[in-house]
């Protein structure tokens, strides 16, 4: 990363020239839609870049010297304002390398809660809208993006991941590939975070131990497991006993130990989490070790629960009540 900044700005004679170069390379802003509003990029309710904290985490913090960090801060402050209550992706530089097509971005969280991204599906498209590469990036290891915080992140599309490689002169644009809900009969395939055998096991368990009740909607924790890198995995059943399809947008989860002490308080924002009428779905939520309030825990002694869901938007969307003083996580 350091050589990229040097390659980009090494020949510049003034900050004014750097500013012009920034705006020349700047791509279209992308938003994940965590605010729930349609077309967030059209919103005028925005936060200025200088009001946000730029966090140099991971390899960025280790490989950039003080001068380069100051330069990256300057680049960030020159970015357009970010939509309030949103998580935006701002590509600010691209580079063709021997390994692939590299896109440097800022992940900018203008909400009042931390956001943890598990899988981020991105695509590269030509000016004509032709998709030349698709890739789902795993961001769990990088941890959550804090509230009102920006973080530089690089996305590398390797050449063997392209459907076909366009000419070098063809400019490519980064886009966010939103997931789409499937048909009702595909509900079992929509259960996230579970293997095929786990999916069958928990669907059966949900049907037997927590059967759907006519006219009722609720969420039940089926099991707590060990997660990756000393974290936890909480398996939840979504039950819809109404005669209409429902969408669940937010899920707070509270985990306690045997003594009733809080082990974790997390809040997930979901996209396209729909449960068909008179059916249920199962979803596995990963809680990273960084969100645990205790280091030594006994999973067998843990309990987890979800506050009762409350209707919103004429009972078509269900949202669980927020947790007091909670910093949420996006799955």
XYZ file of C-alpha atoms in Angstrom:
331
model
C 0.000 0.000 0.000
C 2.810 2.368 0.797
C 4.236 2.119 -2.719
C 0.838 2.940 -4.158
C 0.657 6.223 -2.296
C 4.211 7.024 -3.315
C 3.474 6.095 -6.931
C 0.342 8.233 -6.948
C 1.577 11.348 -5.195
C 5.351 11.142 -5.482
C 5.544 13.528 -8.422
C 3.036 16.068 -7.092
C 4.412 19.497 -6.290
C 1.595 20.884 -4.157
C -1.445 19.858 -2.124
C -3.615 21.706 -4.624
C -2.444 19.318 -7.341
C -3.082 16.408 -4.987
C -6.616 17.699 -4.412
C -7.264 17.816 -8.151
C -5.928 14.298 -8.547
C -8.164 13.014 -5.747
C -11.317 14.328 -7.384
C -10.198 13.057 -10.772
C -9.805 9.500 -9.461
C -12.846 9.535 -7.162
C -15.482 6.943 -8.070
C -19.204 6.836 -7.378
C -20.109 6.421 -3.706
C -21.803 3.151 -2.684
C -24.118 2.568 0.265
C -25.176 -0.646 1.986
C -28.630 0.693 2.915
C -28.301 0.193 6.689
C -30.463 3.282 7.339
C -33.472 1.634 5.715
C -34.125 4.575 3.371
C -34.513 4.067 -0.355
C -31.748 5.448 -2.553
C -29.553 6.786 0.270
C -27.107 8.297 -2.238
C -29.798 10.895 -3.009
C -30.065 12.032 0.611
C -28.964 15.562 1.509
C -28.589 14.674 5.203
C -24.828 14.165 5.286
C -21.817 14.252 7.552
C -18.677 16.131 6.549
C -15.521 14.041 6.235
C -13.676 16.105 8.832
C -16.349 15.216 11.417
C -15.389 11.540 11.171
C -12.431 9.722 12.706
C -10.002 8.033 10.314
C -8.729 4.766 11.794
C -5.508 3.294 10.404
C -6.044 -0.330 11.369
C -4.361 -3.572 10.392
C -1.708 -3.421 7.662
C -2.424 0.253 6.983
C -1.271 1.125 10.488
C 1.803 -1.088 10.220
C 3.077 -0.134 6.752
C 2.473 3.613 6.475
C 4.918 6.067 7.975
C 3.808 9.305 9.612
C 4.008 11.343 6.410
C 1.941 8.825 4.489
C -0.662 8.691 7.271
C -0.962 12.456 7.123
C -1.388 12.230 3.361
C -4.088 9.568 3.698
C -5.858 11.770 6.259
C -5.753 14.613 3.753
C -7.228 12.359 1.060
C -10.007 11.321 3.443
C -10.840 14.905 4.376
C -11.203 15.750 0.686
C -13.871 13.070 0.232
C -17.496 14.183 -0.291
C -19.776 14.150 2.783
C -21.222 10.740 3.678
C -24.954 10.111 4.142
C -25.898 10.177 7.821
C -26.851 6.827 9.435
C -25.297 4.971 6.494
C -22.225 2.886 5.798
C -20.654 4.096 2.584
C -17.922 2.687 0.370
C -15.863 5.401 -1.326
C -13.377 4.096 -3.926
C -10.634 6.687 -4.334
C -7.916 4.933 -6.351
C -7.512 1.943 -8.684
C -4.363 0.207 -9.864
C -3.648 -2.573 -12.353
C -1.141 -4.932 -10.714
C 0.456 -8.228 -11.656
C -1.929 -10.013 -9.274
C -5.123 -8.301 -10.338
C -7.203 -5.135 -10.258
C -6.797 -3.270 -6.975
C -9.358 -0.788 -5.644
C -8.516 1.385 -2.639
C -11.537 2.582 -0.670
C -12.695 4.164 2.543
C -15.376 2.317 4.501
C -17.216 5.195 6.172
C -19.688 4.565 8.993
C -21.798 7.662 9.623
C -24.156 5.899 12.047
C -24.164 5.880 15.854
C -23.298 2.190 16.177
C -20.390 -0.022 15.217
C -20.952 -2.124 12.104
C -19.397 -5.513 11.493
C -19.370 -6.781 7.916
C -19.129 -10.513 7.357
C -19.404 -10.902 3.606
C -19.308 -7.933 1.240
C -20.280 -8.846 -2.356
C -18.685 -6.445 -4.852
C -18.452 -6.341 -8.639
C -16.371 -4.589 -11.275
C -18.301 -3.210 -14.246
C -17.399 -1.340 -17.410
C -18.845 2.041 -18.361
C -21.466 0.152 -20.394
C -22.550 -1.796 -17.300
C -20.931 -5.092 -18.274
C -19.897 -7.134 -15.229
C -16.347 -8.469 -15.625
C -15.658 -9.677 -12.071
C -17.621 -10.680 -8.968
C -16.194 -11.375 -5.541
C -17.474 -11.684 -1.976
C -14.916 -10.256 0.445
C -14.676 -11.629 3.998
C -14.252 -8.695 6.397
C -14.835 -10.504 9.697
C -11.136 -10.562 10.547
C -10.841 -6.790 10.232
C -13.394 -6.260 13.010
C -16.233 -3.722 13.165
C -16.127 -0.224 11.708
C -16.752 2.054 14.686
C -19.471 4.678 14.831
C -18.550 7.892 12.971
C -15.363 6.193 11.792
C -13.698 5.702 8.418
C -11.237 2.960 7.584
C -9.072 2.488 4.467
C -9.671 -0.918 2.889
C -8.243 -2.438 -0.281
C -10.196 -4.833 -2.510
C -8.157 -6.980 -4.917
C -9.900 -8.775 -7.784
C -7.398 -11.361 -8.995
C -7.138 -11.952 -12.721
C -8.320 -15.570 -12.440
C -11.509 -14.265 -10.781
C -12.532 -12.291 -13.898
C -15.131 -13.704 -16.280
C -12.997 -12.069 -18.968
C -10.241 -9.477 -18.825
C -10.991 -6.205 -20.631
C -8.370 -4.044 -22.310
C -6.195 -1.973 -19.994
C -7.713 1.200 -21.417
C -11.230 0.192 -20.321
C -12.070 1.898 -16.996
C -13.751 -0.291 -14.376
C -16.108 0.815 -11.618
C -16.710 -0.827 -8.265
C -20.340 -1.637 -7.447
C -22.096 -3.214 -4.485
C -24.059 -6.348 -5.340
C -27.148 -6.414 -3.158
C -28.593 -9.806 -2.313
C -32.027 -10.775 -3.582
C -34.635 -12.855 -1.796
C -35.563 -16.205 -3.345
C -38.918 -17.880 -3.690
C -40.795 -19.285 -0.717
C -39.961 -22.863 -1.603
C -36.251 -21.985 -1.374
C -36.530 -20.924 2.279
C -34.337 -23.773 3.489
C -31.529 -22.630 1.198
C -31.701 -19.129 2.662
C -30.630 -20.169 6.137
C -27.350 -18.329 6.607
C -24.179 -19.411 8.404
C -25.003 -23.138 8.580
C -23.693 -26.199 6.770
C -26.127 -28.494 4.967
C -26.235 -30.949 7.873
C -26.615 -28.132 10.414
C -29.356 -26.601 8.311
C -31.362 -29.836 8.321
C -30.756 -30.343 12.043
C -31.903 -26.868 13.094
C -34.855 -26.705 10.727
C -36.080 -29.936 12.290
C -35.334 -28.665 15.786
C -37.208 -25.416 15.118
C -40.232 -27.326 13.822
C -40.299 -29.716 16.811
C -39.200 -27.584 19.750
C -40.460 -24.157 18.696
C -43.418 -24.799 16.357
C -45.092 -21.927 14.570
C -48.190 -20.599 16.320
C -50.995 -19.152 14.264
C -51.097 -15.357 14.450
C -47.793 -15.048 16.317
C -44.371 -13.807 15.251
C -41.225 -14.315 17.322
C -37.550 -15.182 17.356
C -36.095 -17.995 19.445
C -32.471 -18.887 20.198
C -31.963 -22.568 19.376
C -28.342 -22.977 20.431
C -25.069 -21.235 21.286
C -21.897 -22.684 19.767
C -18.204 -21.893 19.680
C -17.463 -19.548 16.806
C -14.385 -18.718 14.807
C -11.339 -17.191 16.515
C -12.760 -17.615 20.051
C -16.055 -15.988 19.185
C -19.606 -17.326 19.492
C -22.262 -18.497 17.056
C -25.899 -18.012 18.052
C -28.481 -19.994 16.064
C -31.861 -18.253 15.866
C -35.229 -19.414 14.527
C -37.465 -16.778 12.884
C -41.115 -17.843 13.131
C -43.912 -16.202 11.176
C -47.401 -17.352 12.071
C -49.180 -14.680 10.037
C -50.877 -14.988 6.657
C -48.404 -12.621 5.022
C -44.690 -12.547 4.340
C -42.617 -10.563 6.848
C -39.240 -8.865 6.651
C -36.972 -8.738 9.692
C -34.606 -5.785 9.612
C -32.881 -5.705 13.003
C -32.032 -8.354 15.595
C -30.544 -7.518 19.011
C -29.029 -10.456 20.881
C -28.117 -10.474 24.580
C -25.895 -13.224 26.009
C -25.634 -13.863 29.771
C -23.508 -16.201 31.849
C -24.756 -18.476 34.645
C -24.587 -15.610 37.155
C -26.656 -13.342 34.942
C -23.720 -11.149 33.977
C -23.683 -9.788 30.433
C -21.278 -11.602 28.126
C -22.294 -9.823 24.908
C -24.838 -7.289 23.660
C -24.918 -7.112 19.868
C -27.285 -5.689 17.304
C -27.523 -6.987 13.739
C -29.024 -5.160 10.781
C -30.366 -7.540 8.124
C -31.045 -7.059 4.434
C -33.690 -9.062 2.563
C -34.368 -11.238 5.604
C -37.873 -12.322 4.602
C -39.904 -15.148 6.136
C -42.879 -16.418 4.193
C -46.355 -16.729 5.705
C -46.747 -19.606 8.188
C -43.125 -20.665 7.935
C -39.807 -20.331 9.689
C -36.167 -19.741 8.862
C -32.962 -20.370 10.756
C -30.063 -17.950 10.875
C -26.646 -18.254 12.547
C -25.220 -15.028 13.960
C -21.468 -14.781 14.556
C -20.349 -12.784 17.589
C -16.631 -11.954 17.258
C -14.342 -12.283 20.268
C -13.851 -8.496 20.219
C -17.538 -8.074 21.188
C -17.326 -10.360 24.231
C -17.161 -8.604 27.584
C -15.574 -11.611 29.317
C -12.426 -13.490 28.341
C -13.059 -16.758 30.166
C -16.499 -18.174 29.359
C -18.149 -21.573 29.598
C -20.418 -22.014 26.591
C -22.469 -24.661 28.395
C -23.453 -22.039 31.001
C -24.427 -19.307 28.541
C -27.963 -18.242 27.718
C -29.075 -15.895 24.949
C -32.345 -14.176 24.218
C -33.878 -11.685 21.810
C -36.327 -8.980 22.921
C -39.835 -9.435 21.600
C -40.230 -8.239 18.010
C -42.370 -5.160 17.425
C -44.237 -4.354 14.182
C -43.312 -1.429 11.995
C -44.725 -0.133 8.690
C -48.188 -1.665 9.006
C -46.912 -4.977 10.348
C -45.070 -5.795 7.125
C -41.638 -5.231 8.654
C -40.643 -6.474 12.096
C -37.929 -4.960 14.216
C -36.774 -5.979 17.653
C -36.400 -3.088 20.124
C -33.003 -1.453 20.406
C -30.657 -2.258 23.272
C -29.833 0.581 25.637
C -26.351 2.003 25.021
C -25.685 -0.743 22.493
C -23.252 -0.482 19.616
C -24.702 -2.605 16.864
C -23.200 -5.017 14.399
C -24.194 -5.575 10.825
C -24.251 -9.130 9.573
